[in-house]
mmCIF file of C-alpha atoms and ligand atoms in Angstrom:
data_model
loop_
_atom_site.group_PDB
_atom_site.id
_atom_site.type_symbol
_atom_site.label_atom_id
_atom_site.label_comp_id
_atom_site.label_asym_id
_atom_site.label_seq_id
_atom_site.Cartn_x
_atom_site.Cartn_y
_atom_site.Cartn_z
ATOM 1 C CA MET B 1 15.612 -9.234 16.515
ATOM 2 C CA LYS B 2 11.945 -9.198 17.557
ATOM 3 C CA ILE B 3 9.278 -7.485 15.441
ATOM 4 C CA SER B 4 5.557 -7.029 16.093
ATOM 5 C CA VAL B 5 3.543 -7.234 12.883
ATOM 6 C CA ILE B 6 0.384 -5.151 13.188
ATOM 7 C CA GLY B 7 -2.084 -6.698 10.728
ATOM 8 C CA GLY B 8 -1.887 -10.337 9.666
ATOM 9 C CA GLY B 9 -3.461 -10.087 6.228
ATOM 10 C CA ALA B 10 -1.737 -11.006 2.978
ATOM 11 C CA TRP B 11 1.147 -8.559 3.225
ATOM 12 C CA GLY B 12 1.726 -8.552 6.983
ATOM 13 C CA THR B 13 1.889 -12.356 7.096
ATOM 14 C CA THR B 14 4.151 -12.521 4.036
ATOM 15 C CA LEU B 15 6.576 -10.067 5.611
ATOM 16 C CA ALA B 16 6.398 -12.009 8.887
ATOM 17 C CA GLN B 17 7.552 -15.057 6.916
ATOM 18 C CA LEU B 18 10.328 -13.040 5.237
ATOM 19 C CA LEU B 19 11.526 -11.683 8.581
ATOM 20 C CA THR B 20 11.509 -15.227 9.968
ATOM 21 C CA ASP B 21 13.483 -16.477 6.933
ATOM 22 C CA ASN B 22 16.011 -13.765 7.797
ATOM 23 C CA GLY B 23 16.424 -15.126 11.336
ATOM 24 C CA ASN B 24 14.126 -12.766 13.252
ATOM 25 C CA GLU B 25 11.285 -13.490 15.654
ATOM 26 C CA VAL B 26 7.806 -12.133 14.966
ATOM 27 C CA LEU B 27 4.426 -11.891 16.626
ATOM 28 C CA ILE B 28 1.443 -10.952 14.445
ATOM 29 C CA TYR B 29 -1.476 -8.910 15.788
ATOM 30 C CA GLU B 30 -4.625 -9.927 13.907
ATOM 31 C CA ILE B 31 -8.331 -9.399 14.645
ATOM 32 C CA ASN B 32 -9.700 -11.912 12.136
ATOM 33 C CA ASN B 33 -10.159 -15.120 14.143
ATOM 34 C CA ASN B 34 -10.039 -17.333 11.090
ATOM 35 C CA TYR B 35 -6.611 -15.935 10.111
ATOM 36 C CA LEU B 36 -5.467 -16.130 13.734
ATOM 37 C CA ASN B 37 -6.464 -19.770 14.178
ATOM 38 C CA GLU B 38 -5.057 -20.892 10.839
ATOM 39 C CA ILE B 39 -1.696 -19.231 11.558
ATOM 40 C CA ASN B 40 -1.454 -20.595 15.100
ATOM 41 C CA ASN B 41 -2.922 -24.061 14.626
ATOM 42 C CA ASN B 42 -2.265 -25.048 11.013
ATOM 43 C CA HIS B 43 0.668 -22.770 10.083
ATOM 44 C CA ILE B 44 -1.042 -21.520 6.974
ATOM 45 C CA HIS B 45 -2.729 -18.304 5.910
ATOM 46 C CA PRO B 46 -6.179 -18.764 4.333
ATOM 47 C CA ILE B 47 -5.354 -16.213 1.610
ATOM 48 C CA PHE B 48 -2.503 -18.295 0.178
ATOM 49 C CA LYS B 49 -2.559 -21.732 1.812
ATOM 50 C CA ASN B 50 1.244 -21.576 1.863
ATOM 51 C CA VAL B 51 2.909 -23.339 4.774
ATOM 52 C CA LEU B 52 4.288 -20.812 7.248
ATOM 53 C CA ASP B 53 7.192 -21.246 9.598
ATOM 54 C CA GLU B 54 5.910 -22.874 12.791
ATOM 55 C CA LYS B 55 7.695 -20.201 14.835
ATOM 56 C CA ILE B 56 5.265 -17.553 13.506
ATOM 57 C CA LYS B 57 2.572 -16.860 16.069
ATOM 58 C CA ALA B 58 -0.435 -14.548 16.045
ATOM 59 C CA THR B 59 -2.417 -12.861 18.792
ATOM 60 C CA ASN B 60 -5.611 -10.847 18.922
ATOM 61 C CA SER B 61 -4.264 -8.920 21.909
ATOM 62 C CA LEU B 62 -2.815 -5.591 20.826
ATOM 63 C CA GLU B 63 -1.324 -5.258 24.301
ATOM 64 C CA GLU B 64 0.616 -8.498 23.869
ATOM 65 C CA ALA B 65 1.845 -7.406 20.424
ATOM 66 C CA ILE B 66 2.989 -4.017 21.740
ATOM 67 C CA ASP B 67 4.805 -5.599 24.697
ATOM 68 C CA TYR B 68 6.494 -8.137 22.430
ATOM 69 C CA SER B 69 8.932 -5.699 20.810
ATOM 70 C CA ASP B 70 9.743 -2.048 20.185
ATOM 71 C CA THR B 71 9.593 -2.378 16.388
ATOM 72 C CA TYR B 72 6.177 -2.271 14.762
ATOM 73 C CA LEU B 73 5.519 -3.310 11.195
ATOM 74 C CA LEU B 74 2.303 -1.518 10.248
ATOM 75 C CA ALA B 75 0.324 -3.668 7.781
ATOM 76 C CA VAL B 76 -3.313 -2.740 8.343
ATOM 77 C CA PRO B 77 -5.170 -0.929 5.533
ATOM 78 C CA THR B 78 -4.709 2.855 5.594
ATOM 79 C CA LYS B 79 -8.455 3.117 6.315
ATOM 80 C CA ALA B 80 -7.800 1.530 9.737
ATOM 81 C CA MET B 81 -4.380 3.082 10.331
ATOM 82 C CA ARG B 82 -5.376 6.111 12.417
ATOM 83 C CA THR B 83 -7.633 4.046 14.693
ATOM 84 C CA VAL B 84 -5.053 1.317 15.197
ATOM 85 C CA LEU B 85 -2.252 3.833 15.873
ATOM 86 C CA GLY B 86 -4.500 5.581 18.388
ATOM 87 C CA LEU B 87 -4.936 2.279 20.232
ATOM 88 C CA MET B 88 -1.208 1.540 19.997
ATOM 89 C CA ASP B 89 -0.353 4.955 21.421
ATOM 90 C CA LYS B 90 -2.232 4.113 24.614
ATOM 91 C CA LEU B 91 -0.068 0.994 25.080
ATOM 92 C CA ILE B 92 3.412 2.032 23.910
ATOM 93 C CA ASN B 93 5.653 2.956 26.826
ATOM 94 C CA ARG B 94 9.146 3.034 25.280
ATOM 95 C CA PRO B 95 10.809 4.587 22.213
ATOM 96 C CA SER B 96 9.712 2.512 19.227
ATOM 97 C CA ILE B 97 10.341 2.182 15.489
ATOM 98 C CA PHE B 98 7.485 2.222 12.970
ATOM 99 C CA ILE B 99 7.905 0.446 9.627
ATOM 100 C CA ASN B 100 4.889 1.095 7.455
ATOM 101 C CA VAL B 101 4.033 -1.134 4.485
ATOM 102 C CA SER B 102 0.490 0.077 3.917
ATOM 103 C CA LYS B 103 -0.044 2.105 0.727
ATOM 104 C CA GLY B 104 -2.576 4.901 0.771
ATOM 105 C CA ILE B 105 -3.470 8.508 1.532
ATOM 106 C CA GLU B 106 -6.196 9.469 3.983
ATOM 107 C CA PRO B 107 -8.954 11.033 1.810
ATOM 108 C CA GLU B 108 -10.366 13.222 4.602
ATOM 109 C CA THR B 109 -7.031 14.838 5.512
ATOM 110 C CA LEU B 110 -4.842 14.067 2.449
ATOM 111 C CA LYS B 111 -2.229 12.846 4.937
ATOM 112 C CA ARG B 112 0.422 10.196 4.336
ATOM 113 C CA VAL B 113 0.915 7.376 6.860
ATOM 114 C CA SER B 114 4.100 8.989 8.255
ATOM 115 C CA GLU B 115 2.055 12.100 9.059
ATOM 116 C CA ILE B 116 -0.647 9.983 10.718
ATOM 117 C CA VAL B 117 2.032 8.271 12.845
ATOM 118 C CA ASP B 118 3.382 11.695 13.838
ATOM 119 C CA GLU B 119 -0.096 12.808 14.858
ATOM 120 C CA GLU B 120 -1.179 9.669 16.703
ATOM 121 C CA ILE B 121 1.997 8.504 18.490
ATOM 122 C CA ASN B 122 3.413 10.352 21.466
ATOM 123 C CA PRO B 123 6.611 12.021 20.107
ATOM 124 C CA LYS B 124 8.472 10.770 23.180
ATOM 125 C CA TYR B 125 7.998 7.187 21.970
ATOM 126 C CA ASN B 126 8.263 7.776 18.228
ATOM 127 C CA ALA B 127 11.903 6.834 17.623
ATOM 128 C CA GLY B 128 11.723 6.716 13.835
ATOM 129 C CA TYR B 129 9.690 5.893 10.773
ATOM 130 C CA VAL B 130 10.428 3.915 7.612
ATOM 131 C CA CYS B 131 8.214 3.341 4.603
ATOM 132 C CA LEU B 132 8.995 -0.083 3.126
ATOM 133 C CA THR B 133 7.559 -0.133 -0.355
ATOM 134 C CA GLY B 134 8.139 -1.164 -3.973
ATOM 135 C CA PRO B 135 6.776 -3.574 -6.595
ATOM 136 C CA SER B 136 5.745 -6.563 -4.504
ATOM 137 C CA HIS B 137 2.789 -8.907 -4.780
ATOM 138 C CA ALA B 138 2.452 -10.836 -1.511
ATOM 139 C CA GLU B 139 1.488 -13.902 -3.583
ATOM 140 C CA GLU B 140 5.000 -13.928 -5.092
ATOM 141 C CA VAL B 141 7.008 -12.963 -2.022
ATOM 142 C CA ILE B 142 5.369 -15.746 0.012
ATOM 143 C CA GLU B 143 6.668 -18.136 -2.654
ATOM 144 C CA ARG B 144 10.099 -16.563 -2.255
ATOM 145 C CA LYS B 145 10.176 -15.145 -5.767
ATOM 146 C CA LEU B 146 12.735 -12.411 -6.463
ATOM 147 C CA THR B 147 11.522 -8.976 -5.335
ATOM 148 C CA LEU B 148 13.113 -5.535 -4.935
ATOM 149 C CA LEU B 149 11.953 -3.171 -2.204
ATOM 150 C CA VAL B 150 12.802 0.347 -1.027
ATOM 151 C CA SER B 151 13.403 1.357 2.594
ATOM 152 C CA ALA B 152 12.580 5.081 2.658
ATOM 153 C CA SER B 153 13.196 7.274 5.676
ATOM 154 C CA LEU B 154 14.305 10.744 6.666
ATOM 155 C CA ASP B 155 16.743 8.955 8.980
ATOM 156 C CA ASN B 156 19.380 7.331 6.747
ATOM 157 C CA ASP B 157 20.765 5.094 9.518
ATOM 158 C CA LEU B 158 17.288 3.730 10.142
ATOM 159 C CA ALA B 159 16.673 3.211 6.407
ATOM 160 C CA VAL B 160 19.884 1.157 6.287
ATOM 161 C CA LYS B 161 18.896 -0.805 9.399
ATOM 162 C CA VAL B 162 15.558 -1.745 7.833
ATOM 163 C CA GLN B 163 17.298 -2.476 4.512
ATOM 164 C CA ASN B 164 19.456 -5.059 6.307
ATOM 165 C CA LEU B 165 16.496 -6.436 8.236
ATOM 166 C CA PHE B 166 14.548 -7.374 5.097
ATOM 167 C CA ALA B 167 17.273 -8.047 2.496
ATOM 168 C CA ASN B 168 18.655 -11.530 1.952
ATOM 169 C CA ASP B 169 20.759 -13.222 -0.680
ATOM 170 C CA LYS B 170 17.964 -15.565 -1.734
ATOM 171 C CA TYR B 171 15.016 -13.518 -2.983
ATOM 172 C CA ILE B 172 14.897 -9.979 -1.539
ATOM 173 C CA ARG B 173 17.047 -6.976 -2.384
ATOM 174 C CA VAL B 174 16.334 -3.677 -0.665
ATOM 175 C CA TYR B 175 17.434 -0.174 -1.672
ATOM 176 C CA THR B 176 17.343 2.855 0.595
ATOM 177 C CA SER B 177 15.865 6.258 -0.202
ATOM 178 C CA ASN B 178 15.736 9.544 1.669
ATOM 179 C CA ASP B 179 12.741 10.692 -0.366
ATOM 180 C CA LEU B 180 10.093 9.618 2.116
ATOM 181 C CA ILE B 181 7.345 11.753 0.572
ATOM 182 C CA GLY B 182 8.026 10.563 -2.983
ATOM 183 C CA SER B 183 8.123 6.926 -1.868
ATOM 184 C CA GLU B 184 4.920 7.134 0.160
ATOM 185 C CA VAL B 185 2.996 9.071 -2.481
ATOM 186 C CA GLY B 186 4.198 6.907 -5.384
ATOM 187 C CA GLY B 187 3.168 3.712 -3.579
ATOM 188 C CA ALA B 188 -0.278 5.112 -2.868
ATOM 189 C CA ALA B 189 -0.964 6.798 -6.202
ATOM 190 C CA LYS B 190 -0.079 3.774 -8.335
ATOM 191 C CA ASN B 191 -3.107 1.932 -6.888
ATOM 192 C CA ALA B 192 -5.409 4.608 -8.331
ATOM 193 C CA ILE B 193 -3.852 4.155 -11.784
ATOM 194 C CA ALA B 194 -4.077 0.354 -11.409
ATOM 195 C CA VAL B 195 -7.847 0.688 -10.887
ATOM 196 C CA ILE B 196 -8.061 2.683 -14.141
ATOM 197 C CA SER B 197 -5.953 0.126 -15.979
ATOM 198 C CA GLY B 198 -8.244 -2.650 -14.719
ATOM 199 C CA ALA B 199 -11.308 -0.658 -15.813
ATOM 200 C CA CYS B 200 -9.905 -0.521 -19.364
ATOM 201 C CA THR B 201 -9.497 -4.294 -19.382
ATOM 202 C CA GLY B 202 -13.002 -4.728 -17.958
ATOM 203 C CA LEU B 203 -14.312 -2.551 -20.748
ATOM 204 C CA GLY B 204 -12.699 -4.863 -23.299
ATOM 205 C CA LEU B 205 -9.829 -2.577 -24.272
ATOM 206 C CA GLY B 206 -6.429 -4.098 -25.007
ATOM 207 C CA GLU B 207 -2.718 -3.778 -24.375
ATOM 208 C CA ASN B 208 -2.501 -0.437 -26.215
ATOM 209 C CA ALA B 209 -4.894 1.140 -23.741
ATOM 210 C CA ARG B 210 -3.034 -0.400 -20.809
ATOM 211 C CA ALA B 211 0.295 1.018 -22.019
ATOM 212 C CA ALA B 212 -1.377 4.405 -22.465
ATOM 213 C CA VAL B 213 -2.814 4.363 -18.930
ATOM 214 C CA ILE B 214 0.484 3.295 -17.373
ATOM 215 C CA THR B 215 2.496 5.946 -19.251
ATOM 216 C CA ARG B 216 0.081 8.832 -18.797
ATOM 217 C CA GLY B 217 -0.547 7.545 -15.254
ATOM 218 C CA ILE B 218 3.066 8.020 -14.260
ATOM 219 C CA LEU B 219 2.732 11.639 -15.337
ATOM 220 C CA GLU B 220 -0.201 12.091 -12.951
ATOM 221 C CA ILE B 221 1.830 10.383 -10.204
ATOM 222 C CA VAL B 222 4.770 12.729 -10.869
ATOM 223 C CA ARG B 223 2.492 15.759 -10.535
ATOM 224 C CA VAL B 224 1.177 14.542 -7.160
ATOM 225 C CA VAL B 225 4.645 13.538 -5.895
ATOM 226 C CA GLU B 226 6.098 16.940 -6.800
ATOM 227 C CA PHE B 227 3.144 18.849 -5.391
ATOM 228 C CA MET B 228 3.426 17.022 -2.071
ATOM 229 C CA GLY B 229 7.156 17.755 -1.854
ATOM 230 C CA GLY B 230 8.695 14.543 -3.214
ATOM 231 C CA ARG B 231 11.189 14.172 -6.043
ATOM 232 C CA LYS B 232 10.206 13.468 -9.639
ATOM 233 C CA GLU B 233 13.050 10.913 -10.010
ATOM 234 C CA THR B 234 11.540 8.837 -7.209
ATOM 235 C CA ALA B 235 8.398 8.400 -9.295
ATOM 236 C CA PHE B 236 10.559 6.935 -12.069
ATOM 237 C CA GLY B 237 12.045 4.336 -9.705
ATOM 238 C CA LEU B 238 10.842 1.192 -7.949
ATOM 239 C CA THR B 239 8.315 2.964 -5.750
ATOM 240 C CA GLY B 240 6.648 4.720 -8.697
ATOM 241 C CA ILE B 241 6.870 3.244 -12.139
ATOM 242 C CA GLY B 242 8.109 -0.107 -10.780
ATOM 243 C CA ASP B 243 5.125 -0.513 -8.512
ATOM 244 C CA LEU B 244 2.818 0.872 -11.194
ATOM 245 C CA ILE B 245 3.921 -1.755 -13.718
ATOM 246 C CA VAL B 246 3.406 -4.645 -11.301
ATOM 247 C CA THR B 247 0.012 -3.392 -10.127
ATOM 248 C CA ALA B 248 -1.479 -1.962 -13.301
ATOM 249 C CA SER B 249 -0.598 -4.864 -15.560
ATOM 250 C CA SER B 250 -1.387 -7.832 -13.374
ATOM 251 C CA GLU B 251 -4.529 -9.865 -12.912
ATOM 252 C CA ASN B 252 -3.027 -10.707 -9.466
ATOM 253 C CA SER B 253 -3.568 -7.148 -8.285
ATOM 254 C CA ARG B 254 -6.689 -6.490 -6.233
ATOM 255 C CA ASN B 255 -6.712 -2.883 -7.418
ATOM 256 C CA PHE B 256 -6.572 -4.021 -11.037
ATOM 257 C CA GLN B 257 -9.329 -6.565 -10.340
ATOM 258 C CA GLY B 258 -11.453 -3.922 -8.599
ATOM 259 C CA GLY B 259 -11.078 -1.638 -11.619
ATOM 260 C CA LYS B 260 -11.895 -4.493 -13.964
ATOM 261 C CA LYS B 261 -15.216 -4.968 -12.209
ATOM 262 C CA ILE B 262 -15.965 -1.247 -12.614
ATOM 263 C CA GLY B 263 -15.164 -1.621 -16.327
ATOM 264 C CA GLN B 264 -17.625 -4.510 -16.491
ATOM 265 C CA GLY B 265 -20.340 -2.281 -15.061
ATOM 266 C CA MET B 266 -20.293 -3.219 -11.373
ATOM 267 C CA LYS B 267 -20.883 -0.391 -8.884
ATOM 268 C CA LEU B 268 -18.470 0.533 -6.117
ATOM 269 C CA ASP B 269 -20.901 -0.396 -3.304
ATOM 270 C CA GLU B 270 -21.307 -3.862 -4.767
ATOM 271 C CA ILE B 271 -17.534 -4.347 -5.047
ATOM 272 C CA TYR B 272 -16.997 -3.250 -1.451
ATOM 273 C CA ALA B 273 -19.792 -5.520 -0.261
ATOM 274 C CA ASN B 274 -18.085 -8.550 -1.826
ATOM 275 C CA ALA B 275 -14.455 -7.633 -1.063
ATOM 276 C CA THR B 276 -12.810 -9.810 1.560
ATOM 277 C CA GLN B 277 -9.495 -7.992 1.247
ATOM 278 C CA THR B 278 -8.201 -4.444 1.127
ATOM 279 C CA ILE B 279 -8.528 -2.481 -2.140
ATOM 280 C CA GLU B 280 -6.694 0.784 -1.466
ATOM 281 C CA GLY B 281 -7.027 2.224 -4.998
ATOM 282 C CA PHE B 282 -10.641 3.383 -4.737
ATOM 283 C CA ARG B 283 -9.987 5.472 -1.629
ATOM 284 C CA THR B 284 -6.834 6.825 -3.219
ATOM 285 C CA ILE B 285 -8.822 7.982 -6.262
ATOM 286 C CA TYR B 286 -11.038 9.987 -3.888
ATOM 287 C CA ALA B 287 -8.014 11.410 -2.073
ATOM 288 C CA LEU B 288 -6.188 12.413 -5.248
ATOM 289 C CA HIS B 289 -9.307 13.872 -6.836
ATOM 290 C CA GLU B 290 -9.777 15.997 -3.720
ATOM 291 C CA LEU B 291 -6.148 17.109 -4.006
ATOM 292 C CA SER B 292 -6.620 17.942 -7.681
ATOM 293 C CA GLU B 293 -9.730 20.061 -6.967
ATOM 294 C CA LYS B 294 -8.325 21.794 -3.920
ATOM 295 C CA PHE B 295 -4.946 22.706 -5.389
ATOM 296 C CA ASP B 296 -5.743 22.788 -9.108
ATOM 297 C CA ILE B 297 -3.463 19.906 -10.081
ATOM 298 C CA GLU B 298 -4.204 18.443 -13.502
ATOM 299 C CA LEU B 299 -5.071 14.754 -12.986
ATOM 300 C CA PRO B 300 -7.421 13.964 -15.883
ATOM 301 C CA MET B 301 -7.548 10.181 -15.564
ATOM 302 C CA ILE B 302 -7.896 10.192 -11.792
ATOM 303 C CA SER B 303 -10.614 12.862 -11.854
ATOM 304 C CA THR B 304 -12.522 10.981 -14.555
ATOM 305 C CA ALA B 305 -12.200 7.787 -12.506
ATOM 306 C CA TYR B 306 -13.655 9.684 -9.546
ATOM 307 C CA GLU B 307 -16.677 10.713 -11.641
ATOM 308 C CA ILE B 308 -17.167 7.080 -12.686
ATOM 309 C CA LEU B 309 -16.983 5.845 -9.081
ATOM 310 C CA GLU B 310 -19.488 8.542 -8.103
ATOM 311 C CA ASN B 311 -21.824 7.350 -10.911
ATOM 312 C CA LYS B 312 -21.629 10.725 -12.642
ATOM 313 C CA LEU B 313 -20.252 9.075 -15.782
ATOM 314 C CA THR B 314 -20.344 5.553 -17.206
ATOM 315 C CA VAL B 315 -16.964 4.036 -18.044
ATOM 316 C CA GLU B 316 -17.658 4.578 -21.763
ATOM 317 C CA GLU B 317 -18.539 8.242 -21.137
ATOM 318 C CA GLY B 318 -15.384 8.624 -19.056
ATOM 319 C CA MET B 319 -13.261 7.270 -21.884
ATOM 320 C CA LYS B 320 -14.927 9.612 -24.395
ATOM 321 C CA LYS B 321 -14.409 12.555 -22.072
ATOM 322 C CA LEU B 322 -10.679 11.823 -21.934
ATOM 323 C CA LEU B 323 -10.460 11.393 -25.718
ATOM 324 C CA LYS B 324 -12.221 14.718 -26.292
ATOM 325 C CA ARG B 325 -9.617 16.701 -24.352
ATOM 326 C CA ASP B 326 -7.687 19.248 -26.436
ATOM 327 C CA LEU B 327 -4.995 17.609 -28.537
ATOM 328 C CA LYS B 328 -1.482 18.611 -27.502
ATOM 329 C CA ALA B 329 2.211 17.726 -27.590
ATOM 330 C CA GLU B 330 3.479 14.968 -25.302
ATOM 331 C CA ASP B 331 5.253 16.819 -22.512
ATOM 332 C CA PHE B 332 6.782 15.232 -19.425
ATOM 333 C CA SER B 333 8.378 18.371 -18.041
HETATM 334 N N1 LIG P 1 -1.066 -7.706 -0.629
HETATM 335 C C1 LIG P 1 0.016 -7.197 -1.198
HETATM 336 O O1 LIG P 1 0.584 -7.799 -2.105
HETATM 337 C C2 LIG P 1 0.565 -5.892 -0.734
HETATM 338 C C3 LIG P 1 1.853 -5.519 -1.133
HETATM 339 C C4 LIG P 1 2.355 -4.298 -0.727
HETATM 340 C C5 LIG P 1 1.608 -3.460 0.074
HETATM 341 N N2 LIG P 1 0.360 -3.853 0.451
HETATM 342 C C6 LIG P 1 -0.391 -2.912 1.288
HETATM 343 O O2 LIG P 1 -0.491 -3.456 2.591
HETATM 344 C C7 LIG P 1 -1.715 -3.054 3.206
HETATM 345 C C8 LIG P 1 -2.448 -4.289 3.680
HETATM 346 O O3 LIG P 1 -2.724 -5.075 2.532
HETATM 347 P P1 LIG P 1 -3.062 -6.609 2.616
HETATM 348 O O4 LIG P 1 -2.958 -7.116 1.230
HETATM 349 O O5 LIG P 1 -2.286 -7.287 3.661
HETATM 350 O O6 LIG P 1 -4.595 -6.524 3.028
HETATM 351 P P2 LIG P 1 -5.478 -7.625 3.747
HETATM 352 O O7 LIG P 1 -6.865 -7.174 3.566
HETATM 353 O O8 LIG P 1 -5.081 -8.972 3.265
HETATM 354 O O9 LIG P 1 -5.038 -7.512 5.266
HETATM 355 C C9 LIG P 1 -5.319 -6.409 6.086
HETATM 356 C C10 LIG P 1 -5.363 -6.926 7.512
HETATM 357 O O10 LIG P 1 -5.629 -5.820 8.384
HETATM 358 C C11 LIG P 1 -6.537 -6.260 9.380
HETATM 359 N N3 LIG P 1 -7.336 -5.123 9.842
HETATM 360 C C12 LIG P 1 -8.229 -4.412 9.143
HETATM 361 N N4 LIG P 1 -8.787 -3.458 9.902
HETATM 362 C C13 LIG P 1 -8.224 -3.584 11.128
HETATM 363 C C14 LIG P 1 -8.390 -2.897 12.365
HETATM 364 N N5 LIG P 1 -9.233 -1.877 12.488
HETATM 365 N N6 LIG P 1 -7.653 -3.316 13.407
HETATM 366 C C15 LIG P 1 -6.780 -4.319 13.297
HETATM 367 N N7 LIG P 1 -6.586 -5.015 12.158
HETATM 368 C C16 LIG P 1 -7.298 -4.635 11.095
HETATM 369 C C17 LIG P 1 -7.434 -7.264 8.692
HETATM 370 O O11 LIG P 1 -7.991 -8.180 9.613
HETATM 371 C C18 LIG P 1 -6.484 -7.948 7.723
HETATM 372 O O12 LIG P 1 -5.932 -9.121 8.215
HETATM 373 C C19 LIG P 1 -2.491 -2.262 2.137
HETATM 374 O O13 LIG P 1 -2.288 -0.900 2.338
HETATM 375 C C20 LIG P 1 -1.826 -2.690 0.830
HETATM 376 O O14 LIG P 1 -1.888 -1.671 -0.159
HETATM 377 C C21 LIG P 1 -0.179 -5.044 0.080
#
């Protein structure tokens, strides 16, 4: 089958390679000319330098990418998602499937990507939505290292279709889920916790602190998932705790690395100025803090992280603030 990959960064290109391994044809839409030229002329992606299948082609014409197929793999950062979908909407002229792999929540609206798709795409041409998520570093998948994913959709037949599209018997196993909200929120929220975990490492704290952040972090994720209408159990699966472990305990994670820089005293502006790739976690901290304020949801680590990013607290002050909270029983209910 033919798939148009919208966004040829690390993840979009990796999934284009996976889809090609599985016998599909892909065309990548990418606006970065360096990425475009390297994919088309040298069959590599500058982020990894891995050799790509020669059949993988990229274009900087959104029109060409939209005409290519009726299945769109959305792999641009959530910051660009609404704009890109708005442009796609003007070009789409047949019922189409949207598979989103981007992980974030829009801070201004607190909307998930499925809601943004619903708002931006003409309902006549929106034939279904799947969130493909789970613990997956592009750097490993591109090397065909074993990875488990989740295909989450309100439409079970579509979830199964996408499960079969991405699964293979070599390195990818895909589960389905009908908890779209839980899967989308878990995938987004774990990036916020990964930033905090990185900040602890940057501050010179050790494995004990990391375990504490991951464990208490899943509790904050559960609260957000449940508030937004998802299921608690989903947060304890691949799209929650699974993705949290891989992101919050790995030097490979950009969110962890971004947090580490904060822990070392770097300011957010400086990190953004030097970032060549997407770091979703910072925006997600803003979104979840907003949610916590607006709806009185207790998210102590995320709200403290927000104050650090806003330069209201130093990282050391943030840590002390969390330690000074009233002592209480551990309660996961
Ligand atoms: N990298 C991973 O391992 C990984 C794994 C799972 C999910 N994700 C998620 O996938 C999304 C993309 O991550 P990534 O690692 O590929 O990031 P990236 O920065 O490597 O790639 C993003 C791509 O989007 C393109 N882009 C940005 N703004 C655009 C716009 N306005 N119009 C068109 N294209 C635009 C960029 O040129 C870039 O190639 C993020 O939400 C991330 O959380 C990443």
